[in-house]
XYZ file of C-alpha atoms in Angstrom:
642
model
C 18.422 -22.575 19.295
C 21.206 -20.913 21.305
C 20.703 -17.726 19.231
C 16.966 -17.897 19.947
C 17.567 -17.796 23.711
C 20.635 -15.524 23.746
C 19.409 -12.831 21.359
C 15.607 -13.030 21.472
C 15.081 -14.463 24.967
C 12.724 -17.237 23.780
C 13.019 -20.792 25.078
C 11.338 -22.387 22.088
C 9.841 -21.642 18.677
C 6.115 -21.389 18.051
C 4.282 -23.815 15.749
C 5.367 -23.354 12.134
C 8.409 -21.183 12.903
C 10.859 -24.090 13.066
C 9.820 -25.484 9.647
C 10.187 -22.074 7.963
C 13.509 -21.216 9.652
C 14.927 -24.664 8.827
C 13.978 -24.272 5.143
C 15.651 -20.843 4.959
C 18.827 -21.996 6.723
C 18.935 -25.012 4.371
C 19.066 -22.595 1.421
C 15.469 -22.960 0.178
C 12.815 -20.327 -0.516
C 9.757 -20.557 1.736
C 6.423 -18.954 2.666
C 4.961 -18.496 6.148
C 1.158 -18.141 6.251
C 0.545 -17.467 9.949
C -2.303 -15.590 11.650
C -1.601 -12.023 12.768
C 0.490 -12.028 15.937
C 1.877 -15.557 15.462
C 5.524 -14.578 15.055
C 6.109 -14.359 11.286
C 8.877 -11.771 11.723
C 11.106 -14.140 13.698
C 11.182 -16.387 10.606
C 13.560 -13.902 8.942
C 15.050 -12.204 12.011
C 16.668 -15.386 13.370
C 18.071 -16.670 10.030
C 19.398 -13.164 9.207
C 21.903 -13.526 12.053
C 23.274 -16.756 10.517
C 23.249 -15.800 6.821
C 26.533 -14.454 5.389
C 25.144 -11.312 3.714
C 22.351 -8.745 3.994
C 18.686 -9.682 4.454
C 16.562 -7.239 2.404
C 12.993 -6.842 3.709
C 10.195 -5.382 1.554
C 7.518 -3.902 3.796
C 4.405 -2.005 2.619
C 4.053 0.530 5.421
C 6.313 2.806 7.393
C 4.548 1.805 10.621
C 5.443 -1.852 9.992
C 9.107 -0.995 9.510
C 9.324 1.216 12.577
C 7.730 -1.347 14.850
C 10.001 -4.158 13.674
C 13.104 -1.965 13.781
C 12.343 -0.990 17.381
C 12.167 -4.709 18.267
C 15.436 -5.503 16.432
C 17.318 -2.578 18.004
C 16.061 -3.608 21.451
C 17.713 -7.003 20.849
C 20.985 -5.521 19.642
C 20.537 -6.513 15.980
C 22.121 -4.268 13.311
C 19.030 -3.281 11.319
C 17.918 -0.116 9.520
C 15.405 1.203 7.011
C 15.506 3.647 4.140
C 12.215 5.489 4.000
C 10.535 8.710 2.973
C 10.625 10.159 6.492
C 14.433 10.279 6.506
C 16.726 13.081 5.468
C 19.176 12.444 2.647
C 22.017 12.358 5.169
C 20.272 9.625 7.186
C 19.685 7.562 4.014
C 23.344 7.921 3.004
C 24.470 6.757 6.441
C 22.295 3.618 6.156
C 23.663 2.886 2.655
C 27.236 3.188 3.924
C 26.519 0.764 6.770
C 24.995 -1.711 4.286
C 27.986 -1.380 1.917
C 30.469 -2.011 4.704
C 28.662 -5.201 5.770
C 27.760 -3.759 9.175
C 23.986 -4.153 8.636
C 22.317 -7.564 8.884
C 18.788 -6.369 7.953
C 17.679 -3.519 5.669
C 13.973 -2.627 5.354
C 12.518 -0.717 2.383
C 9.232 -0.195 0.571
C 8.825 -1.839 -2.852
C 8.640 1.627 -4.456
C 12.232 2.286 -3.347
C 13.366 -0.244 -6.000
C 12.147 2.102 -8.751
C 14.695 4.705 -7.642
C 17.711 4.506 -9.968
C 20.113 5.725 -7.305
C 18.936 3.072 -4.861
C 19.158 0.394 -7.551
C 22.730 1.446 -8.344
C 23.533 1.109 -4.650
C 21.774 -2.220 -3.984
C 23.437 -3.838 -7.017
C 26.770 -3.381 -5.204
C 25.634 -5.104 -1.986
C 25.554 -8.926 -1.718
C 22.127 -10.105 -0.488
C 21.455 -13.507 1.077
C 17.663 -13.320 1.472
C 14.787 -11.281 0.060
C 11.868 -11.094 2.510
C 8.436 -9.952 1.320
C 6.225 -8.894 4.220
C 2.453 -8.725 3.613
C 3.175 -10.934 0.598
C -0.509 -11.237 -0.368
C 0.006 -7.799 -1.981
C 1.647 -9.755 -4.847
C -1.650 -11.237 -6.012
C -4.366 -9.474 -7.989
C -6.794 -11.946 -6.414
C -5.898 -10.926 -2.872
C -6.837 -7.781 -1.004
C -4.511 -4.766 -0.892
C -3.018 -5.717 -4.287
C -0.020 -3.487 -5.064
C 1.032 -3.606 -8.717
C 4.699 -2.839 -7.949
C 4.877 -6.130 -6.002
C 4.463 -7.980 -9.322
C 7.963 -6.799 -10.247
C 9.638 -8.441 -7.248
C 10.421 -11.743 -9.052
C 12.286 -9.685 -11.709
C 14.168 -7.745 -9.038
C 15.121 -11.026 -7.385
C 16.716 -12.249 -10.627
C 18.258 -8.869 -11.429
C 20.074 -8.596 -8.096
C 21.019 -12.290 -8.036
C 19.186 -13.051 -4.773
C 18.973 -16.832 -4.473
C 16.373 -17.102 -1.706
C 13.005 -15.560 -0.926
C 10.825 -15.698 2.175
C 7.153 -14.646 1.839
C 5.191 -13.638 4.943
C 1.439 -12.992 5.268
C -1.471 -13.528 7.616
C -4.265 -13.347 5.058
C -3.962 -15.514 1.976
C -6.738 -17.626 0.474
C -5.755 -20.871 -1.335
C -5.896 -19.030 -4.688
C -3.524 -16.319 -3.450
C -1.100 -18.869 -1.959
C -0.933 -20.670 -5.328
C -0.220 -17.329 -7.022
C 2.595 -16.532 -4.568
C 4.181 -19.975 -4.961
C 4.153 -19.797 -8.738
C 5.677 -16.312 -8.934
C 8.641 -17.229 -6.692
C 9.045 -20.944 -7.521
C 8.479 -22.104 -3.934
C 8.034 -25.844 -3.363
C 4.664 -26.843 -1.921
C 6.399 -28.474 1.051
C 8.024 -25.148 1.953
C 4.708 -23.289 2.272
C 3.976 -23.477 6.002
C 0.424 -22.687 7.131
C -0.404 -22.882 10.833
C -4.177 -22.415 10.591
C -6.387 -19.382 11.064
C -8.381 -20.344 14.142
C -7.472 -18.422 17.288
C -9.253 -19.932 20.300
C -8.897 -16.795 22.462
C -10.824 -14.507 20.086
C -14.566 -14.201 20.662
C -16.110 -13.259 17.299
C -19.315 -11.316 17.933
C -21.693 -9.915 15.308
C -24.489 -7.715 16.584
C -27.090 -6.246 14.196
C -27.457 -2.540 14.991
C -29.187 0.085 12.790
C -26.792 2.832 11.702
C -28.361 5.557 13.842
C -28.054 3.496 17.027
C -24.418 2.413 16.646
C -22.787 5.252 18.615
C -25.018 4.653 21.647
C -24.499 0.875 21.481
C -20.719 1.361 21.277
C -20.784 3.541 24.405
C -22.828 0.915 26.263
C -20.579 -1.930 25.153
C -17.318 -0.193 26.094
C -18.589 1.069 29.488
C -17.842 -2.161 31.444
C -14.519 -2.497 29.590
C -13.021 0.767 30.875
C -9.260 0.596 31.277
C -8.879 -2.124 28.612
C -6.971 -1.382 25.394
C -9.467 -1.112 22.524
C -9.446 -0.269 18.807
C -12.607 0.917 17.035
C -12.427 0.717 13.232
C -14.416 3.059 10.986
C -14.452 3.652 7.211
C -14.176 7.430 6.918
C -12.016 10.072 8.580
C -14.990 12.229 9.621
C -16.556 9.207 11.388
C -13.314 8.629 13.318
C -13.447 12.227 14.609
C -17.164 12.037 15.496
C -16.987 8.689 17.322
C -13.834 9.672 19.254
C -15.542 12.897 20.347
C -18.594 10.939 21.470
C -16.499 8.492 23.555
C -14.406 11.309 25.026
C -17.606 12.820 26.474
C -17.974 9.545 28.423
C -14.559 10.193 29.969
C -12.580 7.648 27.916
C -8.932 8.411 27.178
C -9.527 8.202 23.437
C -8.191 9.645 20.173
C -9.132 9.518 16.509
C -6.436 8.290 14.106
C -6.532 8.623 10.313
C -4.447 9.401 7.237
C -5.654 13.020 7.173
C -3.565 13.757 10.257
C 0.053 14.862 10.037
C 2.772 12.223 10.365
C 4.004 13.553 13.720
C 0.465 13.698 15.151
C -0.150 10.056 14.174
C 3.216 9.059 15.644
C 2.357 10.742 18.945
C -1.081 9.080 19.143
C 0.428 5.684 18.401
C 3.128 6.130 21.091
C 0.541 7.155 23.688
C -1.631 4.134 22.859
C 1.343 1.760 23.051
C 2.339 3.271 26.426
C -1.191 2.864 27.810
C -1.880 6.611 28.076
C -4.763 6.190 25.623
C -7.132 3.290 26.232
C -8.986 3.563 22.925
C -8.179 4.503 19.328
C -10.943 5.226 16.794
C -9.218 4.616 13.495
C -9.517 4.137 9.797
C -7.511 1.193 8.456
C -4.484 3.524 8.420
C -3.901 2.279 11.991
C -2.717 -1.084 13.188
C -0.426 -2.714 10.610
C 2.662 -3.880 12.452
C 1.389 -2.636 15.819
C 2.555 -5.245 18.311
C 0.630 -4.274 21.434
C -0.027 -7.601 23.064
C -2.844 -6.661 25.459
C -5.491 -5.269 23.094
C -8.659 -6.708 24.618
C -11.291 -5.327 22.241
C -11.523 -4.682 18.511
C -14.799 -3.135 17.343
C -15.890 -2.647 13.744
C -18.173 0.371 13.967
C -18.473 0.254 10.164
C -18.271 -2.827 7.982
C -14.680 -3.808 7.102
C -13.667 -3.788 3.421
C -13.433 -7.583 3.080
C -13.069 -10.847 5.012
C -9.293 -10.466 4.646
C -9.332 -6.993 6.182
C -11.609 -8.218 8.977
C -9.240 -11.096 9.735
C -6.220 -8.793 9.736
C -7.872 -6.207 11.975
C -9.244 -8.632 14.604
C -5.800 -10.257 14.562
C -4.512 -7.280 16.554
C -6.519 -8.420 19.583
C -5.302 -10.852 22.218
C -1.742 -11.404 21.089
C -0.894 -12.264 24.688
C -3.189 -15.304 24.403
C -5.819 -13.887 26.779
C -9.509 -13.904 25.840
C -10.440 -10.873 23.722
C -13.676 -9.649 22.158
C -14.053 -8.749 18.467
C -17.387 -7.052 17.848
C -19.014 -6.022 14.553
C -21.813 -3.466 14.914
C -23.402 -4.744 11.737
C -25.763 -2.958 9.412
C -25.899 -2.307 5.690
C -25.771 1.462 6.141
C -22.212 1.941 4.924
C -22.441 -0.575 2.109
C -22.738 2.023 -0.667
C -19.633 3.858 0.599
C -17.633 0.600 0.595
C -18.808 -0.278 -2.913
C -18.057 3.248 -4.156
C -14.381 2.740 -3.292
C -14.424 -0.258 -5.634
C -16.273 1.431 -8.508
C -13.976 4.450 -8.350
C -10.982 2.253 -9.143
C -12.397 1.005 -12.463
C -11.001 3.188 -15.262
C -13.353 4.488 -17.905
C -12.871 3.045 -21.387
C -11.940 6.526 -22.696
C -9.221 6.807 -20.068
C -7.669 3.484 -21.094
C -7.755 4.615 -24.736
C -5.948 7.852 -23.786
C -3.107 5.815 -22.226
C -2.890 3.521 -25.254
C -2.759 6.504 -27.637
C 0.090 8.001 -25.639
C 1.942 4.666 -25.673
C 1.332 4.030 -29.361
C 2.958 7.340 -30.298
C 6.298 5.946 -29.058
C 6.160 3.110 -31.676
C 7.534 -0.433 -31.572
C 11.086 -0.452 -30.225
C 10.720 3.114 -28.985
C 11.039 4.406 -25.443
C 7.885 5.433 -23.634
C 8.497 7.831 -20.767
C 5.792 8.803 -18.330
C 5.246 10.592 -15.047
C 2.498 8.787 -13.179
C 0.848 11.960 -11.849
C 0.676 13.577 -15.280
C -0.622 10.432 -16.985
C -3.180 9.948 -14.185
C -4.470 13.471 -14.749
C -4.422 13.118 -18.548
C -6.347 9.815 -18.516
C -8.489 10.526 -15.417
C -7.419 7.184 -13.933
C -6.486 6.977 -10.242
C -2.830 6.197 -9.486
C -3.330 2.605 -8.227
C -5.484 1.353 -11.130
C -3.141 3.188 -13.517
C -0.206 1.205 -12.100
C -2.316 -1.938 -12.520
C -2.983 -0.973 -16.151
C 0.761 -0.614 -16.801
C 1.390 -4.031 -15.262
C -1.346 -5.527 -17.459
C 0.378 -4.059 -20.527
C 3.608 -5.704 -19.326
C 1.872 -9.065 -18.861
C 0.477 -8.827 -22.402
C 3.989 -8.309 -23.794
C 3.283 -4.788 -25.068
C 5.740 -2.911 -22.850
C 8.670 -3.858 -20.649
C 10.021 -1.691 -17.825
C 13.513 -0.348 -18.382
C 14.197 1.858 -15.410
C 12.856 4.814 -13.456
C 14.701 8.023 -12.862
C 14.172 11.444 -11.422
C 13.659 13.815 -14.333
C 15.242 16.635 -12.451
C 18.379 16.751 -10.324
C 19.515 19.944 -8.719
C 22.413 20.597 -6.402
C 23.795 23.282 -4.145
C 27.583 23.419 -4.088
C 29.035 23.589 -0.586
C 32.457 24.641 -1.921
C 33.714 26.805 -4.780
C 33.822 25.372 -8.334
C 37.631 25.439 -8.357
C 37.822 23.627 -5.034
C 35.604 20.855 -6.446
C 37.621 20.586 -9.662
C 40.859 20.470 -7.655
C 39.785 17.053 -6.304
C 40.252 15.477 -9.770
C 42.770 15.191 -12.595
C 42.753 14.377 -16.321
C 39.582 12.902 -17.837
C 37.760 12.858 -14.496
C 38.351 16.591 -14.047
C 37.008 17.205 -17.566
C 33.931 15.128 -16.682
C 33.259 17.280 -13.575
C 33.814 20.443 -15.619
C 31.178 19.173 -18.086
C 28.685 18.620 -15.231
C 29.199 22.194 -14.029
C 29.033 23.594 -17.583
C 25.723 21.824 -18.259
C 24.044 22.990 -15.055
C 21.737 25.964 -15.118
C 22.594 27.992 -12.045
C 20.065 30.064 -10.102
C 21.070 31.953 -6.960
C 22.115 28.905 -4.913
C 20.773 25.823 -6.716
C 21.961 24.423 -10.058
C 19.710 22.237 -12.239
C 21.429 19.611 -14.387
C 20.721 19.297 -18.133
C 21.322 15.604 -18.868
C 20.522 15.972 -22.588
C 23.158 18.676 -23.073
C 25.692 16.595 -21.129
C 25.107 13.621 -23.406
C 25.015 15.653 -26.659
C 28.131 17.689 -25.976
C 30.268 15.318 -23.913
C 28.749 11.837 -24.394
C 28.303 11.570 -20.606
C 26.022 8.637 -19.706
C 23.264 9.419 -17.232
C 24.145 6.544 -14.851
C 27.721 7.815 -14.505
C 26.528 11.374 -13.804
C 24.069 10.223 -11.108
C 26.782 8.080 -9.520
C 29.165 11.061 -9.511
C 26.565 13.331 -7.877
C 25.953 10.723 -5.159
C 29.713 10.503 -4.567
C 30.001 14.300 -4.310
C 27.217 14.310 -1.744
C 28.845 11.520 0.279
C 31.999 13.640 0.394
C 30.010 16.648 1.615
C 30.854 18.746 -1.447
C 27.244 19.429 -2.428
C 23.619 19.042 -1.334
C 21.499 17.040 -3.785
C 17.766 17.075 -4.538
C 15.782 15.027 -7.043
C 12.141 15.176 -8.149
C 9.656 14.278 -10.891
C 9.944 10.484 -10.942
C 9.860 9.357 -14.572
C 9.280 5.736 -15.553
C 10.818 4.469 -18.774
C 9.414 1.513 -20.733
C 10.461 -0.012 -24.024
C 7.553 -0.624 -26.429
C 7.778 -4.281 -27.479
C 4.643 -4.220 -29.615
C 3.203 -0.898 -30.774
C 1.099 -2.483 -33.506
C -1.892 -3.370 -31.340
C -5.449 -2.535 -32.351
C -6.373 0.224 -29.880
C -10.141 -0.342 -29.725
C -9.811 -4.101 -29.202
C -7.052 -3.826 -26.589
C -8.855 -1.021 -24.716
C -12.036 -3.132 -24.596
C -10.037 -6.168 -23.400
C -8.334 -4.178 -20.624
C -11.603 -2.540 -19.616
C -13.183 -6.000 -19.361
C -10.285 -7.062 -17.082
C -10.962 -4.123 -14.753
C -14.711 -4.833 -14.795
C -14.003 -8.469 -13.842
C -11.818 -7.232 -10.985
C -14.600 -4.829 -9.961
C -17.077 -7.734 -9.873
C -14.556 -9.777 -7.845
C -14.197 -6.945 -5.300
C -17.975 -6.489 -5.019
C -18.172 -10.274 -4.556
C -15.597 -9.970 -1.760
C -17.906 -7.507 0.032
C -20.814 -9.936 -0.409
C -18.670 -12.776 1.023
C -18.099 -10.623 4.101
C -21.847 -10.043 4.521
C -22.290 -13.809 4.143
C -19.813 -14.404 6.976
C -21.552 -11.984 9.329
C -25.002 -13.455 8.602
C -23.728 -17.041 8.812
C -25.770 -19.657 10.648
C -22.651 -21.761 11.290
C -19.855 -21.104 13.771
C -18.143 -17.807 12.817
C -14.672 -19.048 13.783
C -15.120 -22.132 11.584
C -16.564 -20.126 8.677
C -13.645 -17.649 8.835
C -11.046 -20.436 8.894
C -12.664 -22.200 5.909
C -12.484 -18.970 3.876
C -8.701 -19.248 4.144
C -8.674 -22.977 3.357
C -8.130 -24.100 6.978
C -10.236 -27.180 7.686
C -8.635 -27.869 11.084
C -10.815 -25.411 13.040
C -13.444 -27.025 15.320
C -17.000 -27.408 14.004
C -18.176 -25.240 16.903
C -15.838 -22.927 18.812
C -18.384 -22.360 21.587
C -17.482 -18.693 22.056
C -18.692 -16.817 18.941
C -22.110 -15.114 18.747
C -23.547 -17.931 16.573
C -22.391 -20.624 19.007
C -24.000 -18.519 21.763
C -27.313 -18.667 19.867
C -27.272 -15.262 18.160
C -27.480 -15.499 14.366
C -27.281 -11.998 12.881
C -29.563 -10.558 10.233
C -28.083 -7.243 9.143
C -30.677 -4.448 9.240
C -31.303 -2.626 5.979
C -30.491 1.089 5.803
C -33.407 3.553 5.975
C -35.352 3.538 2.727
C -34.273 6.314 0.378
C -36.652 8.281 -1.852
C -36.782 6.721 -5.341
C -34.371 8.246 -7.846
C -37.177 8.505 -10.360
C -38.421 11.512 -8.403
C -35.124 13.414 -8.872
C -34.120 15.654 -11.765
C -30.827 14.256 -13.109
C -30.076 17.271 -15.301
C -30.616 19.791 -12.489
C -28.588 17.717 -10.011
C -25.557 17.479 -12.290
C -25.915 20.885 -14.009
C -23.008 22.664 -12.280
C -20.599 19.805 -13.010
C -21.764 19.312 -16.606
C -21.176 23.019 -17.309
C -17.711 22.999 -15.660
C -16.754 19.852 -17.576
C -17.950 21.353 -20.858
C -15.833 24.481 -20.268
C -12.757 22.368 -19.496
C -13.024 19.486 -21.970
C -15.246 20.946 -24.692
C -17.879 18.216 -24.277
C -20.284 16.844 -21.673
C -19.046 14.198 -19.179
C -19.850 10.533 -19.759
C -22.613 8.904 -17.708
C -19.890 7.050 -15.770
C -18.115 10.323 -14.944
C -21.358 11.985 -13.839
C -22.232 8.930 -11.706
C -18.910 9.299 -9.889
C -19.572 12.982 -9.284
C -23.045 12.383 -7.813
C -21.839 9.422 -5.707
C -18.882 11.404 -4.364
C -16.242 9.116 -5.904
C -13.131 11.233 -6.461
C -11.013 11.078 -9.629
C -7.932 13.037 -10.797
C -10.159 15.175 -13.045
C -12.396 16.143 -10.105
C -9.381 17.424 -8.201
C -8.408 19.578 -11.178
C -11.960 20.933 -11.589
C -12.394 21.420 -7.803
C -15.545 19.314 -8.181
C -16.042 18.933 -4.412
C -17.008 22.603 -4.276
C -19.712 22.240 -6.940
C -23.418 21.839 -6.135
C -24.435 18.191 -6.474
C -21.110 16.563 -5.478
C -21.849 13.400 -3.414
C -25.572 14.262 -3.458
C -26.396 10.566 -4.052
C -23.596 8.895 -2.033
C -26.130 6.913 0.019
C -27.530 5.234 -3.114
C -25.959 2.107 -4.653
C -23.558 3.168 -7.410
C -24.972 0.733 -9.984
C -28.495 2.078 -9.341
C -27.360 5.693 -9.905
C -25.520 4.691 -13.086
C -28.602 2.922 -14.470
C -30.852 5.855 -13.571
C -28.563 8.383 -15.271
C -28.281 6.275 -18.419
C -32.102 6.080 -18.609
C -32.499 9.802 -17.805
C -30.203 10.969 -20.615
C -31.533 8.701 -23.388
C-alpha cells in the first residue's frame, strides 16, 4: 500500500483491484473483468514495480498504449512500447533498455510476436508477467475476436512466462470460461466487479433516420461546453454530422481511420485538453482514452453489438458524475451493420483455393505464405483468412513454425573493409559470406538467404542476429519487408471438399452468431425492463438493481425502433442489367462469371480483395442495393439467375 500512495498518489484500492493484485503478487495467474474506467490497468502497474523481471503487456491498439504510457511516465515508472509508429532506432533503444533490466513494463501488439527479430530478442529477456489487455479478443465467441490472440498461450509456454493477467471490460460468461480455459486460471482468481454503473443514464430514443441530425442538434444545445462523443458507423457520416454541428457553433471535429495518424493525434490531444468539446467518431476513437469528464456519449448510428455499446458508453462519467448515454435509435443503418458481418464470411471457392495451396506442400512439408497474396488469391479478407488459418491449426492440419521477413536489405554506413576489420577467423568469413551473397544496387544491398545457406551453410537465424548486431553498432541501416508465415503441414491427406464444407459451415455459424448479436442489441434497446439491469444481465451480473430509476425505461419511455423507409421491391429491378459491368469485368479477369455470393457483395457494397484489384468501386452498380438486407439481395439474385 505504501507504493500505491507514494507512486500513484491513491489512498486506497477500488473494489476488485486488491483481490487481483494480491493474486498476482502471490504468484498466481488472474483475470480482472471490470467495467470501462474502473482501474484495470493498476492491476498490472502496481505489481510490475514489485516483480523481479519485465512485465510484458499485449495491447490491441496504439492509442491504448500511448495513453497508458503517458500515465506511467507521469508517475516516474520505467515503461516503453515497441510499435509501428517508431523508427528502427527508437525500437532498438527500447530493446536495449529491456535487455539491461532498466524497463519494468514493455507494451507491444500481439502481431509483434510474429516478428522473428523481436522473438529472438524477447527470448533473451526474463519476463515475470504477461498481461493481455482487451483479453476478450482471445475468444471467437466475443466481439473484436483477433485470431493472433489464440496463439498467446503458446507464446506464454515458449518464453517460459509463469504468470498471466487478463484484463477486459466486456466479457460474457461464455467468453470468461473460454479465457480461463486457455490460460488455466482458477475460478477463484477471476475477479468480476459487476457491470452496473449508477452514474450512467441509459437513454434510448426512437428517431427516424432522416430526423436524427436535427434531434442531435437539439439534444446537445443545452449541453454546450460539456465533453461529448458522438459515435457513427461510417467515415462519411462522421464528416457530415461534424459539419452540421460546427454550423451550430460547437467546437467539434470528425475522427475516423481514413484520417492520417498525425491528424488523429492532434484531434485527440485537442479533445483531451478541452479545446474541442465534441468528437464525431467511428469506433476508431476512444479505446484507452482516459478523459474523466466526458458527460455525454451519443450513438447516432446503432453500435455493432451490446459489447461495443457497453465499451463505448463506458467512456462517459469516469469521474463518477452523472452522465447521459443516448441512442438515437432506428433500423435505418441495420443493413450496413449486417453487411460488415456477411463480408467476413469466405466463399466456399475461396476456402478451397487456400486448401489447394496448402495441400501442394504435402504432409511434413513447409507451407509458406504471405497473407496479402493469399488474401488476393482466395478473395478472403485478411481477418477471416487469419481465422481460417487458426481453424486449420485447431484441426491439427497445420502448426505454425515461425514468421520472417522475406526480404532484408541494408545500406552500409562504412566501407566493406572497415566492416570486415571488426572480425577475425570464422566470424570474418561469415561476414564476408553475407556481403558476397548480397545483391548490391546503388546504395542498398538485398540479402539472398538461399545462396548463403547453399554456399556457406549459414543459418537464417544467425544471419538475422548478425544484421541486428551490425545495426546496433551503427555499421549499417536495415530494412525488412514482405512478412512471410511458415507452417509445417501435419496432415496433408485431408479430403478437400469435405474439409472446405466443414470450414465454410464454421464461418456460416459464426455469421449467424454475429447477426444474432445485432438482434440481441435491438432487443436491449426495445426492452420493456430496466436498461441498466438488462445490460448487466447480458454480462452475467445479477447484482444490478431491478430498477435503476434513471434509464429511459424506468422514466416511462419504452422504445419501439422505427422501420426504415420502405424500399421498392427488388422484383421490379433487372438483376442482369444492374450487375452487367461487374460481370463483364470479372469474366475478363477470371475467365468465368462471378458467383451469386460475389455479385451480392458487389451490389451491397461489401468490399473484398478481388474488388480492390478490379477497381469495382468505380463500376456502375457498386453498392446500388446497400440499403437492402444482404440475405434478401442474395435470395433475389439466386432466383433471377436460375
